[in-house]
Amino acid sequence: MPKCTINGKEVEVKEGQTIMEAFYKTEEPIAHYCYHPGLSVAGVCRLCICDIEGNPRPQIACNTVVTEGMKVTNKSEKIKDGVKWVLDFHLINHPLDCPICDQAGECGLQEQYMEFGKYDPEMAEHKVKKHKVVDLGPTVVLDSERCVLCSRCVRFTDEVSKTSELGIFNRGDRSEIGTVEGKKLDNKYSLNTVDICPVGALTSKDFRFRQRVWYLKDSETVCNGCSTGCNVKVYFNKEGFFRVKPVYNEKVNGHWMCDEGRDIYKFLNKDNRFTTGIVRQNGVQTEMAPGALAKELHKEIKAKKDQVAVVLTGQYTVEEYEAMVSSMVKEFGISKIYHWVNNKESFDSFDGLLLRGDKNPNTKGLLQVLEKHQIKGVWGDLEAGLKNKSIKTLIVAGPENRGVFDNLETHVKLFAQAEHLVWLGAAKVEALLNLNSKVSIVPLKTFVEKEGTFVNAMGMEQKFKRATTVIHEALTLTETAILMSGKNLTVPMAQIEKPAFLENKRRQDQVMLENRKKNEFVFKRGSL
Amino acid sequence: MLETAKATFQLSTEGLAEVKKELARYETKESAIIPSLYVAQKENKGFITTAVIHHLGQVMDIPVSKINEVFKFYTMFNQVPVGKHHVQVCTNISCALEGGRELTNHICHELGVKLGEVTADGRFSVSRVECLGSCGTAPMMQVNDKYYESLTPESAMNILRGMK
Amino acid sequence: METKLLTEFYHLDEFRFLDGYKKHGGYVNLAKALKMQPQAIIDEVKNSGLRGRGGAGFSTGMKWSFLPKNNEPRYLVCNADEGEPGTFKDRLMMERAPHQLIEGMIISAFAVGSKKSYIYVRGEYYYPVEVLEQAVQEAYKAGLLGKNILGSGFDHDMDVYRGAGAYICGEETGLISSLEGQKGQPKLKPPFPAVKGYLQKPTIVNNVETLAAVKYIIRDGAAAYKKFGTEKSPGTKLFSLSGNVRKPGNYEVNLGYSLNDLINNEGGGMKPGRKLKAVIPGGSSAPVLTAEEAMKATLDYECLAQMGTMLGSGAVIVIDDSQCMVDMLGVLMHFYHHESCGQCTPCREGTGWLNKIVHSILEGKGRLQDIDLLVKVADNMKGRTICALSDAAALPVLSFVTKFRDEFEFYVREGRSKVRGSFYAQMHH
């Protein structure tokens, strides 16, 4: 365990760790573009130069292993001047188009320029022209002129996704990132390249031109896209949610997340949600306050408790399951509680990196709660019960992340065999609004609007906090359970009058999920 | 997709055998990329297209991006069509001192092409290249795989005119 | 006067073939070496003071001794990617004496314990590759390569690999990348090739001339070899003389030979009516010497280093008074811009920038501050990158601008060359 001194701070690092890692550990600032802790060392941006006592030449921190007693600084005038010039080399051919660049506000070049800018440009020659608006694939657009050729994205596709679609072609200042025509950047992790791009070269088709990043707030949470439970940050403002990015967690997702998970935000926004309680009967639809609707259901459940069954998806928190199951069991003695498994065939699959076939964040949590209450519902019994009409009222806590329940409509049809289908859920499910049988819909809150616990596929409990509220009237499953059991909420729901969120304005050029999946949104490709 | 990608390319039986031989020759199959690009270039009228890259990627089972990186890095792989006789004139320092650039201009002028262009009859293309290790016999040119050294503008043109 | 040690039989055509080569003492020293202890060969090479003939001038014996002392498989690679502008000695050696190189390589491979070697030849050298491949075949047939060489129990395989046109592959780690089938981009050091080289295995990369010289060290012993050359720069060296001299060509002389003599005796002096203006003594990357400096220089590592330049690959480029130094710097900057691999930012962007500044001066659009800007840019490219190409581009700039500043200033002020019309305007890119 060698000790070294970084800008005067003593720090101990593991054998074989680099000066860069020592900088990270001391939290001393060090400029770098090509180094990324999740990728191999490239050593090409040359920004992380630092002085090592006794070494006449500056060394790069990312490729120099710490030895005992090493004294390192990047605060000397020599180094500062060096970094200034290296940064200038990065900028001489950069288009400086920050006003129209999506990365502005979170750009490595901007950040470093504040500290190391030359502020006196000496480049008087024409800049190198490169390809712009290059369509790399269904998710990513490239602007070669903005690219600093740090090679992070290339290393990502080589080392992490192992798909190797990207390369750096040509040499010298003609070098450009690119794909070979006919083989697009198209893998399940492609958007990580956008995250790790330190500049505005790679932008997400989904996010580009939609929001200035300084108008976004962010909040850490756990992705509900599958049972891996990647740690993520959701970005939002009053207009809604705009993107999801991974947050480092060594034990769960490392530095990465999948592209599918990045779509979860779309189901959080108002236009994809049930916003009010709905009762449909004989083709007549009435709206109701969600709390009032839940409370009214109490009478029916109590009266028909032997004919009531409950279906739960693995999309809710442990706390909610506990509230729901215990209230059903204890208040009403209902034990017909069933676990709705979506995509049965691929449920147990795992791609070896992050993606799991179980597209629910909390299947493990649900099973634990069911086991605790000794519930052993068999799906066949439910189907039989619906068929022979022994189940008259069916309460379904449906999927919040509608996108991962492919066979949703078939199931809605199945459930609709009950006399009264009580649907608890956040996501707008059109099929419910076309039913002839009676259906009551209680809009629920999504995972970002509540706190709770998910247990991921590895059995890890992950607690998360509330990020914001999109639909104030919506209930959590816990609140619904309380109201359905005839009790009152301690905090009345109608407390807040004004909705915090505006209607989500869908723009013409915005890439919607459906289009993206079909790859219909195609950019005009620059020829490479 | 551009035309180049749609255009197909297939190695000849002999070419394929050569590529297979190169694949087995070295410790890693990647080492066979350069030799295979040579084989393919020869069979594709002297230059490489996207179709060639895809075909090699398939035959060699190597990601096309890696083959393309190699192709675009080395100057001996032509990215555009070349003439039957590809005239490469050195213009680096030793040749420049002895008139290599004047020679390039003369050849271009005589053949009626600019650098990088192919003559209308497809016989010649001219490009300037960096030092070819013929500095003691400057100026010089390489036509396809052959060196011609200690040239004068006249002797160079005589050589070229003599080519079929 | 030439001292023909390596090139003694180069005038004989038969020396190119195994039989002819054997007639003149070929492979006798391989037999001798195979009876020695490998460590004894390394010691002999170390004691001979042989330094790398490719450009860096690093002690060969020292390089070999960096190899790990274990049984890990290791490679020997001959760097025949001769690309340093002005250099054409390796081509001569491969064309005239392929077996001399092969013998030197087998001896070296035996010394370092390598069972496999590659000769990486630049792609444009079609003919040398042909000659080498033939010679390797001859050697295999004669039992000089393959299993149990000359009954010694030592196995060694050799292969010739053709590059495809990239100056940077002359840099040893760039060469290794290329040999591995990648772009010829230099690798980060550490680890050094001797520890992790070709395919992450210990690898020794030596120049053609270096490996060929090993044979003579074995033949005569380190002490005898050291009698050639100077105390600190022992041995002979091939110098590639080119540019504005009457008799350009390769000349083998003792290290420490006078540059003046090389130009005026071997080179036959300047062309009629011309005066010497400048000499680049070690290939295009070496800082330029003025005529005055050149006349005092001797061709050894120390003297040239003392004069702020280097022996490099031994390419002596002679520039006479009819040449414009701004124009020549333009040629060099075009070259480095063309050849930068594009990996490290200062080199990728810097070589392009330098090229643009020089050419804007050549087009008559230069500003006076451009001359200092050239110096500033070059200064900040030095020692900032993975390999030395950035330095190689920066050093000529610094020396040209410092030593011939008047020509640069004249060009900027008048918009034309002090010496002759710029060629730039006529060139088509």
Short mmCIF file of C-alpha atoms in Angstrom, two decimals, chain B:
data_model
loop_
_atom_site.label_atom_id
_atom_site.label_comp_id
_atom_site.label_asym_id
_atom_site.label_seq_id
_atom_site.Cartn_x
_atom_site.Cartn_y
_atom_site.Cartn_z
CA MET B 1 -26.51 3.59 -47.81
CA LEU B 2 -24.23 4.82 -50.51
CA GLU B 3 -23.52 3.00 -53.75
CA THR B 4 -20.20 1.76 -52.46
CA ALA B 5 -21.86 -0.22 -49.73
CA LYS B 6 -24.37 -1.73 -52.10
CA ALA B 7 -21.69 -2.74 -54.56
CA THR B 8 -20.64 -6.25 -53.84
CA PHE B 9 -17.20 -7.67 -53.59
CA GLN B 10 -16.13 -11.25 -53.39
CA LEU B 11 -12.62 -12.59 -53.21
CA SER B 12 -11.64 -15.03 -55.93
CA THR B 13 -11.01 -18.62 -54.92
CA GLU B 14 -7.26 -17.96 -55.01
CA GLY B 15 -7.68 -14.72 -53.11
CA LEU B 16 -9.74 -16.43 -50.47
CA ALA B 17 -7.13 -19.16 -50.15
CA GLU B 18 -4.46 -16.50 -49.72
CA VAL B 19 -6.43 -14.76 -46.99
CA LYS B 20 -6.99 -18.09 -45.23
CA LYS B 21 -3.26 -18.76 -45.44
CA GLU B 22 -2.47 -15.38 -43.91
CA LEU B 23 -5.03 -16.01 -41.17
CA ALA B 24 -3.18 -19.14 -40.17
CA ARG B 25 0.26 -17.61 -40.57
CA TYR B 26 0.43 -15.32 -37.55
CA GLU B 27 -0.19 -15.59 -33.83
CA THR B 28 -3.36 -13.51 -34.09
CA LYS B 29 -5.80 -13.29 -36.94
CA GLU B 30 -5.73 -9.49 -36.74
CA SER B 31 -2.15 -9.63 -38.07
CA ALA B 32 -3.64 -10.93 -41.29
CA ILE B 33 -5.63 -7.72 -41.86
CA ILE B 34 -2.85 -5.87 -43.69
CA PRO B 35 -1.90 -8.80 -45.95
CA SER B 36 -5.57 -9.50 -46.66
CA LEU B 37 -6.26 -5.89 -47.56
CA TYR B 38 -3.40 -6.16 -50.05
CA VAL B 39 -4.97 -9.26 -51.57
CA ALA B 40 -8.39 -7.65 -51.75
CA GLN B 41 -7.08 -4.38 -53.15
CA LYS B 42 -5.40 -6.23 -55.96
CA GLU B 43 -8.65 -7.99 -56.80
CA ASN B 44 -10.70 -4.79 -56.60
CA LYS B 45 -8.90 -2.78 -59.27
CA GLY B 46 -6.41 -1.26 -56.91
CA PHE B 47 -8.61 0.29 -54.26
CA ILE B 48 -10.70 -0.62 -51.25
CA THR B 49 -14.43 -0.03 -50.85
CA THR B 50 -16.87 -0.53 -48.01
CA ALA B 51 -18.00 -3.72 -49.70
CA VAL B 52 -14.44 -5.01 -49.50
CA ILE B 53 -14.31 -4.20 -45.79
CA HIS B 54 -17.58 -6.04 -45.15
CA HIS B 55 -16.46 -9.05 -47.14
CA LEU B 56 -13.17 -9.26 -45.29
CA GLY B 57 -14.97 -8.80 -41.99
CA GLN B 58 -17.09 -11.80 -42.81
CA VAL B 59 -14.27 -13.96 -44.13
CA MET B 60 -11.90 -13.10 -41.30
CA ASP B 61 -14.49 -12.85 -38.52
CA ILE B 62 -13.13 -9.52 -37.35
CA PRO B 63 -15.31 -6.45 -36.63
CA VAL B 64 -15.49 -4.27 -39.73
CA SER B 65 -14.61 -1.19 -37.69
CA LYS B 66 -11.22 -2.69 -36.89
CA ILE B 67 -10.51 -3.55 -40.52
CA ASN B 68 -11.64 -0.10 -41.58
CA GLU B 69 -9.34 1.51 -39.01
CA VAL B 70 -6.39 -0.34 -40.51
CA PHE B 71 -7.47 0.42 -44.07
CA LYS B 72 -7.77 4.14 -43.44
CA PHE B 73 -4.54 4.38 -41.46
CA TYR B 74 -2.09 3.16 -44.07
CA THR B 75 -1.39 5.12 -47.20
CA MET B 76 -0.80 2.11 -49.42
CA PHE B 77 -4.45 1.22 -49.29
CA ASN B 78 -6.20 3.40 -51.83
CA GLN B 79 -9.48 4.98 -50.85
CA VAL B 80 -10.26 6.10 -54.39
CA PRO B 81 -9.76 4.42 -57.77
CA VAL B 82 -6.26 4.59 -59.22
CA GLY B 83 -4.94 4.20 -62.73
CA LYS B 84 -3.50 1.02 -64.13
CA HIS B 85 -0.15 2.64 -63.49
CA HIS B 86 -0.25 4.42 -60.18
CA VAL B 87 2.54 7.00 -60.27
CA GLN B 88 3.75 8.02 -56.84
CA VAL B 89 6.31 10.78 -56.80
CA CYS B 90 8.30 11.50 -53.67
CA THR B 91 8.21 15.13 -52.61
CA ASN B 92 9.89 14.82 -49.23
CA ILE B 93 12.96 16.75 -48.32
CA SER B 94 15.78 14.97 -50.18
CA CYS B 95 13.70 14.72 -53.32
CA ALA B 96 12.37 18.27 -52.86
CA LEU B 97 15.97 19.49 -52.76
CA GLU B 98 16.64 17.74 -56.05
CA GLY B 99 13.45 18.71 -57.87
CA GLY B 100 10.88 16.13 -56.80
CA ARG B 101 8.08 18.67 -56.71
CA GLU B 102 8.95 20.07 -60.12
CA LEU B 103 8.91 16.48 -61.35
CA THR B 104 5.44 15.91 -59.88
CA ASN B 105 4.12 19.01 -61.56
CA HIS B 106 5.70 18.03 -64.84
CA ILE B 107 4.17 14.55 -64.78
CA CYS B 108 0.75 15.93 -63.86
CA HIS B 109 0.99 18.48 -66.62
CA GLU B 110 2.11 15.98 -69.23
CA LEU B 111 -0.55 13.45 -68.30
CA GLY B 112 -3.16 16.16 -68.01
CA VAL B 113 -4.33 15.26 -64.50
CA LYS B 114 -4.27 16.79 -61.07
CA LEU B 115 -2.88 14.95 -58.07
CA GLY B 116 -5.18 12.12 -57.09
CA GLU B 117 -6.89 12.00 -60.45
CA VAL B 118 -6.95 9.22 -63.02
CA THR B 119 -6.34 9.91 -66.70
CA ALA B 120 -9.37 9.65 -68.95
CA ASP B 121 -8.12 6.38 -70.44
CA GLY B 122 -7.68 4.97 -66.94
CA ARG B 123 -4.02 4.22 -67.49
CA PHE B 124 -2.39 6.66 -65.09
CA SER B 125 -2.98 8.30 -61.76
CA VAL B 126 -0.52 10.54 -59.96
CA SER B 127 -0.04 11.14 -56.28
CA ARG B 128 2.66 12.71 -54.18
CA VAL B 129 4.09 10.51 -51.47
CA GLU B 130 6.42 10.89 -48.52
CA CYS B 131 9.98 9.59 -48.38
CA LEU B 132 10.33 6.20 -50.06
CA GLY B 133 13.94 5.61 -49.04
CA SER B 134 15.47 6.52 -52.32
CA CYS B 135 17.04 9.78 -51.23
CA GLY B 136 20.47 9.12 -52.68
CA THR B 137 18.94 8.72 -56.13
CA ALA B 138 16.52 11.64 -55.97
CA PRO B 139 14.20 12.52 -57.47
CA MET B 140 12.31 9.29 -57.80
CA MET B 141 8.92 7.82 -58.42
CA GLN B 142 7.26 4.53 -57.70
CA VAL B 143 4.93 3.14 -60.35
CA ASN B 144 2.82 0.38 -58.81
CA ASP B 145 5.50 -1.71 -57.06
CA LYS B 146 8.55 -0.56 -58.94
CA TYR B 147 11.02 2.22 -58.12
CA TYR B 148 12.40 4.53 -60.81
CA GLU B 149 15.28 6.60 -59.56
CA SER B 150 17.58 9.50 -60.49
CA LEU B 151 14.90 10.92 -62.73
CA THR B 152 14.70 14.01 -64.84
CA PRO B 153 11.32 15.27 -66.02
CA GLU B 154 12.14 13.92 -69.47
CA SER B 155 13.37 10.50 -68.37
CA ALA B 156 10.33 10.07 -66.15
CA MET B 157 7.95 10.80 -68.99
CA ASN B 158 9.88 8.47 -71.30
CA ILE B 159 9.44 5.69 -68.76
CA LEU B 160 5.74 6.39 -68.39
CA ARG B 161 5.17 6.64 -72.11
CA GLY B 162 6.80 3.25 -72.52
CA MET B 163 4.23 1.63 -70.24
CA LYS B 164 1.48 -0.33 -71.87
#
